[in-house]
Amino acid sequence: MLIPRKIPINEIYVPAARRKTLHPETVRLIAESIVENGQQTPIQVRHDGKRYVLIEGLHRLEALKWLGETTIDGYLVHARRH
């Protein structure tokens, strides 16, 4: 069972290909939801030895950055490398 943990936002690397999928309006809507309800779904990251690499949850991550948060709830997963 995965247990969410607090992850420092400044230690999360977002791959360039993932950044291209960012939609500012979605970030705004998620930020509003987080203000009203809190973060409901943790993001998913893997650790590459130096930093956390985002796997899932770009819009949630950006929404919390926009809100001025320094940590985010996330699951540390062991993603397979190809």
PDB file of N, CA and C in Angstrom:
ATOM      1  N   MET A   1       0.840  -1.179   0.000  1.00  0.00           N
ATOM      2  CA  MET A   1       0.000   0.000   0.000  1.00  0.00           C
ATOM      3  C   MET A   1       0.888   1.246   0.000  1.00  0.00           C
ATOM      4  N   LEU A   2       0.552   2.172  -0.863  1.00  0.00           N
ATOM      5  CA  LEU A   2       1.309   3.414  -0.942  1.00  0.00           C
ATOM      6  C   LEU A   2       0.816   4.391   0.118  1.00  0.00           C
ATOM      7  N   ILE A   3       1.758   5.020   0.780  1.00  0.00           N
ATOM      8  CA  ILE A   3       1.429   6.010   1.798  1.00  0.00           C
ATOM      9  C   ILE A   3       1.952   7.352   1.316  1.00  0.00           C
ATOM     10  N   PRO A   4       1.078   8.377   1.255  1.00  0.00           N
ATOM     11  CA  PRO A   4       1.561   9.681   0.799  1.00  0.00           C
ATOM     12  C   PRO A   4       2.564  10.269   1.778  1.00  0.00           C
ATOM     13  N   ARG A   5       3.537  10.980   1.238  1.00  0.00           N
ATOM     14  CA  ARG A   5       4.529  11.661   2.066  1.00  0.00           C
ATOM     15  C   ARG A   5       4.643  13.099   1.572  1.00  0.00           C
ATOM     16  N   LYS A   6       5.149  13.973   2.439  1.00  0.00           N
ATOM     17  CA  LYS A   6       5.386  15.369   2.058  1.00  0.00           C
ATOM     18  C   LYS A   6       6.697  15.431   1.277  1.00  0.00           C
ATOM     19  N   ILE A   7       6.638  15.999   0.096  1.00  0.00           N
ATOM     20  CA  ILE A   7       7.810  16.108  -0.760  1.00  0.00           C
ATOM     21  C   ILE A   7       8.080  17.587  -1.008  1.00  0.00           C
ATOM     22  N   PRO A   8       9.324  18.040  -0.810  1.00  0.00           N
ATOM     23  CA  PRO A   8       9.650  19.439  -1.087  1.00  0.00           C
ATOM     24  C   PRO A   8       9.472  19.749  -2.581  1.00  0.00           C
ATOM     25  N   ILE A   9       8.676  20.747  -2.881  1.00  0.00           N
ATOM     26  CA  ILE A   9       8.381  21.093  -4.268  1.00  0.00           C
ATOM     27  C   ILE A   9       9.660  21.451  -5.036  1.00  0.00           C
ATOM     28  N   ASN A  10      10.593  22.117  -4.376  1.00  0.00           N
ATOM     29  CA  ASN A  10      11.801  22.536  -5.082  1.00  0.00           C
ATOM     30  C   ASN A  10      12.744  21.380  -5.407  1.00  0.00           C
ATOM     31  N   GLU A  11      12.452  20.174  -4.941  1.00  0.00           N
ATOM     32  CA  GLU A  11      13.271  18.999  -5.250  1.00  0.00           C
ATOM     33  C   GLU A  11      12.654  18.125  -6.340  1.00  0.00           C
ATOM     34  N   ILE A  12      11.579  18.615  -6.958  1.00  0.00           N
ATOM     35  CA  ILE A  12      10.883  17.830  -7.986  1.00  0.00           C
ATOM     36  C   ILE A  12      11.276  18.343  -9.364  1.00  0.00           C
ATOM     37  N   TYR A  13      11.801  17.442 -10.174  1.00  0.00           N
ATOM     38  CA  TYR A  13      12.169  17.758 -11.558  1.00  0.00           C
ATOM     39  C   TYR A  13      11.014  17.351 -12.470  1.00  0.00           C
ATOM     40  N   VAL A  14      10.649  18.248 -13.379  1.00  0.00           N
ATOM     41  CA  VAL A  14       9.593  17.970 -14.353  1.00  0.00           C
ATOM     42  C   VAL A  14      10.258  17.822 -15.726  1.00  0.00           C
ATOM     43  N   PRO A  15      10.206  16.638 -16.329  1.00  0.00           N
ATOM     44  CA  PRO A  15      10.798  16.443 -17.647  1.00  0.00           C
ATOM     45  C   PRO A  15      10.194  17.401 -18.683  1.00  0.00           C
ATOM     46  N   ALA A  16      11.008  17.812 -19.643  1.00  0.00           N
ATOM     47  CA  ALA A  16      10.578  18.782 -20.659  1.00  0.00           C
ATOM     48  C   ALA A  16       9.334  18.319 -21.413  1.00  0.00           C
ATOM     49  N   ALA A  17       9.270  17.058 -21.759  1.00  0.00           N
ATOM     50  CA  ALA A  17       8.100  16.553 -22.492  1.00  0.00           C
ATOM     51  C   ALA A  17       6.829  16.690 -21.665  1.00  0.00           C
ATOM     52  N   ARG A  18       6.943  16.504 -20.377  1.00  0.00           N
ATOM     53  CA  ARG A  18       5.784  16.623 -19.483  1.00  0.00           C
ATOM     54  C   ARG A  18       5.352  18.089 -19.385  1.00  0.00           C
ATOM     55  N   ARG A  19       6.323  19.028 -19.343  1.00  0.00           N
ATOM     56  CA  ARG A  19       6.002  20.459 -19.224  1.00  0.00           C
ATOM     57  C   ARG A  19       5.176  20.958 -20.400  1.00  0.00           C
ATOM     58  N   LYS A  20       5.350  20.348 -21.561  1.00  0.00           N
ATOM     59  CA  LYS A  20       4.622  20.775 -22.762  1.00  0.00           C
ATOM     60  C   LYS A  20       3.124  20.517 -22.653  1.00  0.00           C
ATOM     61  N   THR A  21       2.720  19.677 -21.709  1.00  0.00           N
ATOM     62  CA  THR A  21       1.296  19.337 -21.579  1.00  0.00           C
ATOM     63  C   THR A  21       0.565  20.241 -20.588  1.00  0.00           C
ATOM     64  N   LEU A  22       1.234  21.268 -20.089  1.00  0.00           N
ATOM     65  CA  LEU A  22       0.658  22.143 -19.065  1.00  0.00           C
ATOM     66  C   LEU A  22      -0.394  23.080 -19.654  1.00  0.00           C
ATOM     67  N   HIS A  23      -1.562  23.157 -18.976  1.00  0.00           N
ATOM     68  CA  HIS A  23      -2.645  24.051 -19.372  1.00  0.00           C
ATOM     69  C   HIS A  23      -2.936  25.005 -18.211  1.00  0.00           C
ATOM     70  N   PRO A  24      -2.627  26.303 -18.367  1.00  0.00           N
ATOM     71  CA  PRO A  24      -2.787  27.260 -17.266  1.00  0.00           C
ATOM     72  C   PRO A  24      -4.205  27.313 -16.681  1.00  0.00           C
ATOM     73  N   GLU A  25      -5.220  27.165 -17.503  1.00  0.00           N
ATOM     74  CA  GLU A  25      -6.592  27.213 -16.987  1.00  0.00           C
ATOM     75  C   GLU A  25      -6.865  26.029 -16.063  1.00  0.00           C
ATOM     76  N   THR A  26      -6.331  24.872 -16.401  1.00  0.00           N
ATOM     77  CA  THR A  26      -6.486  23.694 -15.541  1.00  0.00           C
ATOM     78  C   THR A  26      -5.788  23.921 -14.206  1.00  0.00           C
ATOM     79  N   VAL A  27      -4.608  24.536 -14.239  1.00  0.00           N
ATOM     80  CA  VAL A  27      -3.872  24.847 -13.007  1.00  0.00           C
ATOM     81  C   VAL A  27      -4.723  25.758 -12.125  1.00  0.00           C
ATOM     82  N   ARG A  28      -5.341  26.772 -12.711  1.00  0.00           N
ATOM     83  CA  ARG A  28      -6.175  27.704 -11.946  1.00  0.00           C
ATOM     84  C   ARG A  28      -7.354  26.986 -11.293  1.00  0.00           C
ATOM     85  N   LEU A  29      -8.020  26.132 -12.054  1.00  0.00           N
ATOM     86  CA  LEU A  29      -9.176  25.399 -11.517  1.00  0.00           C
ATOM     87  C   LEU A  29      -8.757  24.453 -10.382  1.00  0.00           C
ATOM     88  N   ILE A  30      -7.641  23.786 -10.552  1.00  0.00           N
ATOM     89  CA  ILE A  30      -7.164  22.881  -9.501  1.00  0.00           C
ATOM     90  C   ILE A  30      -6.757  23.677  -8.267  1.00  0.00           C
ATOM     91  N   ALA A  31      -6.120  24.833  -8.463  1.00  0.00           N
ATOM     92  CA  ALA A  31      -5.735  25.673  -7.323  1.00  0.00           C
ATOM     93  C   ALA A  31      -6.973  26.094  -6.534  1.00  0.00           C
ATOM     94  N   GLU A  32      -8.032  26.469  -7.223  1.00  0.00           N
ATOM     95  CA  GLU A  32      -9.281  26.833  -6.542  1.00  0.00           C
ATOM     96  C   GLU A  32      -9.829  25.660  -5.748  1.00  0.00           C
ATOM     97  N   SER A  33      -9.795  24.482  -6.331  1.00  0.00           N
ATOM     98  CA  SER A  33     -10.275  23.283  -5.648  1.00  0.00           C
ATOM     99  C   SER A  33      -9.427  22.978  -4.411  1.00  0.00           C
ATOM    100  N   ILE A  34      -8.112  23.142  -4.528  1.00  0.00           N
ATOM    101  CA  ILE A  34      -7.225  22.878  -3.394  1.00  0.00           C
ATOM    102  C   ILE A  34      -7.505  23.858  -2.258  1.00  0.00           C
ATOM    103  N   VAL A  35      -7.763  25.111  -2.589  1.00  0.00           N
ATOM    104  CA  VAL A  35      -8.084  26.101  -1.555  1.00  0.00           C
ATOM    105  C   VAL A  35      -9.356  25.690  -0.816  1.00  0.00           C
ATOM    106  N   GLU A  36     -10.349  25.204  -1.550  1.00  0.00           N
ATOM    107  CA  GLU A  36     -11.629  24.829  -0.950  1.00  0.00           C
ATOM    108  C   GLU A  36     -11.586  23.480  -0.243  1.00  0.00           C
ATOM    109  N   ASN A  37     -10.882  22.498  -0.820  1.00  0.00           N
ATOM    110  CA  ASN A  37     -10.969  21.112  -0.337  1.00  0.00           C
ATOM    111  C   ASN A  37      -9.646  20.492   0.083  1.00  0.00           C
ATOM    112  N   GLY A  38      -8.532  21.183  -0.128  1.00  0.00           N
ATOM    113  CA  GLY A  38      -7.227  20.588   0.122  1.00  0.00           C
ATOM    114  C   GLY A  38      -6.811  19.707  -1.043  1.00  0.00           C
ATOM    115  N   GLN A  39      -5.591  19.219  -0.998  1.00  0.00           N
ATOM    116  CA  GLN A  39      -5.101  18.331  -2.050  1.00  0.00           C
ATOM    117  C   GLN A  39      -5.722  16.958  -1.839  1.00  0.00           C
ATOM    118  N   GLN A  40      -6.527  16.531  -2.785  1.00  0.00           N
ATOM    119  CA  GLN A  40      -7.253  15.272  -2.647  1.00  0.00           C
ATOM    120  C   GLN A  40      -6.460  14.065  -3.143  1.00  0.00           C
ATOM    121  N   THR A  41      -5.658  14.260  -4.191  1.00  0.00           N
ATOM    122  CA  THR A  41      -4.931  13.147  -4.794  1.00  0.00           C
ATOM    123  C   THR A  41      -3.443  13.459  -4.808  1.00  0.00           C
ATOM    124  N   PRO A  42      -2.615  12.615  -4.186  1.00  0.00           N
ATOM    125  CA  PRO A  42      -1.174  12.841  -4.215  1.00  0.00           C
ATOM    126  C   PRO A  42      -0.607  12.692  -5.631  1.00  0.00           C
ATOM    127  N   ILE A  43       0.491  13.383  -5.898  1.00  0.00           N
ATOM    128  CA  ILE A  43       1.192  13.203  -7.154  1.00  0.00           C
ATOM    129  C   ILE A  43       2.019  11.924  -7.061  1.00  0.00           C
ATOM    130  N   GLN A  44       2.627  11.519  -8.174  1.00  0.00           N
ATOM    131  CA  GLN A  44       3.512  10.355  -8.179  1.00  0.00           C
ATOM    132  C   GLN A  44       4.880  10.794  -8.660  1.00  0.00           C
ATOM    133  N   VAL A  45       5.897  10.408  -7.920  1.00  0.00           N
ATOM    134  CA  VAL A  45       7.277  10.720  -8.284  1.00  0.00           C
ATOM    135  C   VAL A  45       8.133   9.476  -8.113  1.00  0.00           C
ATOM    136  N   ARG A  46       9.275   9.474  -8.764  1.00  0.00           N
ATOM    137  CA  ARG A  46      10.295   8.451  -8.511  1.00  0.00           C
ATOM    138  C   ARG A  46      11.556   9.187  -8.102  1.00  0.00           C
ATOM    139  N   HIS A  47      12.438   8.511  -7.423  1.00  0.00           N
ATOM    140  CA  HIS A  47      13.682   9.137  -6.996  1.00  0.00           C
ATOM    141  C   HIS A  47      14.800   8.584  -7.867  1.00  0.00           C
ATOM    142  N   ASP A  48      15.588   9.481  -8.465  1.00  0.00           N
ATOM    143  CA  ASP A  48      16.654   9.024  -9.358  1.00  0.00           C
ATOM    144  C   ASP A  48      18.035   9.055  -8.693  1.00  0.00           C
ATOM    145  N   GLY A  49      18.048   9.184  -7.369  1.00  0.00           N
ATOM    146  CA  GLY A  49      19.303   9.225  -6.645  1.00  0.00           C
ATOM    147  C   GLY A  49      19.693  10.624  -6.210  1.00  0.00           C
ATOM    148  N   LYS A  50      19.238  11.630  -6.952  1.00  0.00           N
ATOM    149  CA  LYS A  50      19.568  13.021  -6.627  1.00  0.00           C
ATOM    150  C   LYS A  50      18.325  13.855  -6.363  1.00  0.00           C
ATOM    151  N   ARG A  51      17.258  13.537  -7.053  1.00  0.00           N
ATOM    152  CA  ARG A  51      16.048  14.358  -6.982  1.00  0.00           C
ATOM    153  C   ARG A  51      14.830  13.488  -7.250  1.00  0.00           C
ATOM    154  N   TYR A  52      13.673  14.089  -7.063  1.00  0.00           N
ATOM    155  CA  TYR A  52      12.420  13.418  -7.403  1.00  0.00           C
ATOM    156  C   TYR A  52      12.079  13.787  -8.843  1.00  0.00           C
ATOM    157  N   VAL A  53      11.607  12.822  -9.608  1.00  0.00           N
ATOM    158  CA  VAL A  53      11.203  13.054 -10.990  1.00  0.00           C
ATOM    159  C   VAL A  53       9.697  12.835 -11.062  1.00  0.00           C
ATOM    160  N   LEU A  54       8.990  13.835 -11.565  1.00  0.00           N
ATOM    161  CA  LEU A  54       7.533  13.756 -11.652  1.00  0.00           C
ATOM    162  C   LEU A  54       7.108  12.690 -12.649  1.00  0.00           C
ATOM    163  N   ILE A  55       6.184  11.847 -12.215  1.00  0.00           N
ATOM    164  CA  ILE A  55       5.594  10.843 -13.092  1.00  0.00           C
ATOM    165  C   ILE A  55       4.160  11.239 -13.432  1.00  0.00           C
ATOM    166  N   GLU A  56       3.404  11.659 -12.426  1.00  0.00           N
ATOM    167  CA  GLU A  56       1.995  12.012 -12.618  1.00  0.00           C
ATOM    168  C   GLU A  56       1.624  13.140 -11.664  1.00  0.00           C
ATOM    169  N   GLY A  57       0.892  14.150 -12.176  1.00  0.00           N
ATOM    170  CA  GLY A  57       0.384  15.207 -11.305  1.00  0.00           C
ATOM    171  C   GLY A  57       0.922  16.597 -11.595  1.00  0.00           C
ATOM    172  N   LEU A  58       1.272  16.869 -12.843  1.00  0.00           N
ATOM    173  CA  LEU A  58       1.849  18.169 -13.198  1.00  0.00           C
ATOM    174  C   LEU A  58       0.950  19.331 -12.810  1.00  0.00           C
ATOM    175  N   HIS A  59      -0.334  19.245 -13.100  1.00  0.00           N
ATOM    176  CA  HIS A  59      -1.235  20.369 -12.816  1.00  0.00           C
ATOM    177  C   HIS A  59      -1.409  20.587 -11.314  1.00  0.00           C
ATOM    178  N   ARG A  60      -1.439  19.510 -10.547  1.00  0.00           N
ATOM    179  CA  ARG A  60      -1.512  19.651  -9.083  1.00  0.00           C
ATOM    180  C   ARG A  60      -0.233  20.298  -8.549  1.00  0.00           C
ATOM    181  N   LEU A  61       0.912  19.876  -9.074  1.00  0.00           N
ATOM    182  CA  LEU A  61       2.188  20.452  -8.660  1.00  0.00           C
ATOM    183  C   LEU A  61       2.224  21.949  -8.965  1.00  0.00           C
ATOM    184  N   GLU A  62       1.849  22.323 -10.165  1.00  0.00           N
ATOM    185  CA  GLU A  62       1.875  23.734 -10.559  1.00  0.00           C
ATOM    186  C   GLU A  62       0.858  24.552  -9.766  1.00  0.00           C
ATOM    187  N   ALA A  63      -0.293  23.957  -9.453  1.00  0.00           N
ATOM    188  CA  ALA A  63      -1.303  24.662  -8.661  1.00  0.00           C
ATOM    189  C   ALA A  63      -0.768  24.967  -7.263  1.00  0.00           C
ATOM    190  N   LEU A  64      -0.099  24.011  -6.645  1.00  0.00           N
ATOM    191  CA  LEU A  64       0.448  24.248  -5.310  1.00  0.00           C
ATOM    192  C   LEU A  64       1.605  25.242  -5.341  1.00  0.00           C
ATOM    193  N   LYS A  65       2.410  25.227  -6.405  1.00  0.00           N
ATOM    194  CA  LYS A  65       3.444  26.252  -6.569  1.00  0.00           C
ATOM    195  C   LYS A  65       2.788  27.630  -6.641  1.00  0.00           C
ATOM    196  N   TRP A  66       1.746  27.740  -7.454  1.00  0.00           N
ATOM    197  CA  TRP A  66       1.028  28.999  -7.653  1.00  0.00           C
ATOM    198  C   TRP A  66       0.444  29.502  -6.336  1.00  0.00           C
ATOM    199  N   LEU A  67       0.042  28.582  -5.463  1.00  0.00           N
ATOM    200  CA  LEU A  67      -0.514  28.946  -4.161  1.00  0.00           C
ATOM    201  C   LEU A  67       0.571  29.263  -3.134  1.00  0.00           C
ATOM    202  N   GLY A  68       1.829  29.090  -3.501  1.00  0.00           N
ATOM    203  CA  GLY A  68       2.930  29.425  -2.601  1.00  0.00           C
ATOM    204  C   GLY A  68       3.325  28.332  -1.630  1.00  0.00           C
ATOM    205  N   GLU A  69       2.863  27.115  -1.867  1.00  0.00           N
ATOM    206  CA  GLU A  69       3.208  25.999  -0.988  1.00  0.00           C
ATOM    207  C   GLU A  69       4.651  25.556  -1.231  1.00  0.00           C
ATOM    208  N   THR A  70       5.269  24.977  -0.233  1.00  0.00           N
ATOM    209  CA  THR A  70       6.649  24.495  -0.365  1.00  0.00           C
ATOM    210  C   THR A  70       6.742  22.975  -0.382  1.00  0.00           C
ATOM    211  N   THR A  71       5.654  22.293   0.013  1.00  0.00           N
ATOM    212  CA  THR A  71       5.623  20.831  -0.029  1.00  0.00           C
ATOM    213  C   THR A  71       4.334  20.376  -0.697  1.00  0.00           C
ATOM    214  N   ILE A  72       4.353  19.134  -1.144  1.00  0.00           N
ATOM    215  CA  ILE A  72       3.191  18.545  -1.800  1.00  0.00           C
ATOM    216  C   ILE A  72       3.083  17.093  -1.343  1.00  0.00           C
ATOM    217  N   ASP A  73       1.861  16.594  -1.222  1.00  0.00           N
ATOM    218  CA  ASP A  73       1.661  15.178  -0.910  1.00  0.00           C
ATOM    219  C   ASP A  73       1.960  14.363  -2.165  1.00  0.00           C
ATOM    220  N   GLY A  74       2.770  13.336  -2.009  1.00  0.00           N
ATOM    221  CA  GLY A  74       3.107  12.515  -3.164  1.00  0.00           C
ATOM    222  C   GLY A  74       3.410  11.084  -2.773  1.00  0.00           C
ATOM    223  N   TYR A  75       3.252  10.220  -3.754  1.00  0.00           N
ATOM    224  CA  TYR A  75       3.628   8.821  -3.607  1.00  0.00           C
ATOM    225  C   TYR A  75       4.985   8.630  -4.264  1.00  0.00           C
ATOM    226  N   LEU A  76       5.886   7.956  -3.572  1.00  0.00           N
ATOM    227  CA  LEU A  76       7.166   7.580  -4.155  1.00  0.00           C
ATOM    228  C   LEU A  76       6.977   6.196  -4.777  1.00  0.00           C
ATOM    229  N   VAL A  77       7.092   6.124  -6.084  1.00  0.00           N
ATOM    230  CA  VAL A  77       6.870   4.867  -6.790  1.00  0.00           C
ATOM    231  C   VAL A  77       8.172   4.399  -7.412  1.00  0.00           C
ATOM    232  N   HIS A  78       8.230   3.140  -7.711  1.00  0.00           N
ATOM    233  CA  HIS A  78       9.413   2.560  -8.351  1.00  0.00           C
ATOM    234  C   HIS A  78       9.046   2.291  -9.801  1.00  0.00           C
ATOM    235  N   ALA A  79       9.271   3.309 -10.631  1.00  0.00           N
ATOM    236  CA  ALA A  79       8.938   3.183 -12.059  1.00  0.00           C
ATOM    237  C   ALA A  79      10.038   2.433 -12.773  1.00  0.00           C
ATOM    238  N   ARG A  80       9.642   1.604 -13.703  1.00  0.00           N
ATOM    239  CA  ARG A  80      10.617   0.863 -14.491  1.00  0.00           C
ATOM    240  C   ARG A  80      11.261   1.798 -15.504  1.00  0.00           C
ATOM    241  N   ARG A  81      12.547   1.602 -15.716  1.00  0.00           N
ATOM    242  CA  ARG A  81      13.254   2.351 -16.740  1.00  0.00           C
ATOM    243  C   ARG A  81      13.307   1.501 -17.985  1.00  0.00           C
ATOM    244  N   HIS A  82      13.176   2.130 -19.127  1.00  0.00           N
ATOM    245  CA  HIS A  82      13.179   1.378 -20.410  1.00  0.00           C
ATOM    246  C   HIS A  82      14.568   1.304 -20.962  1.00  0.00           C
TER     247      HIS A  82
END
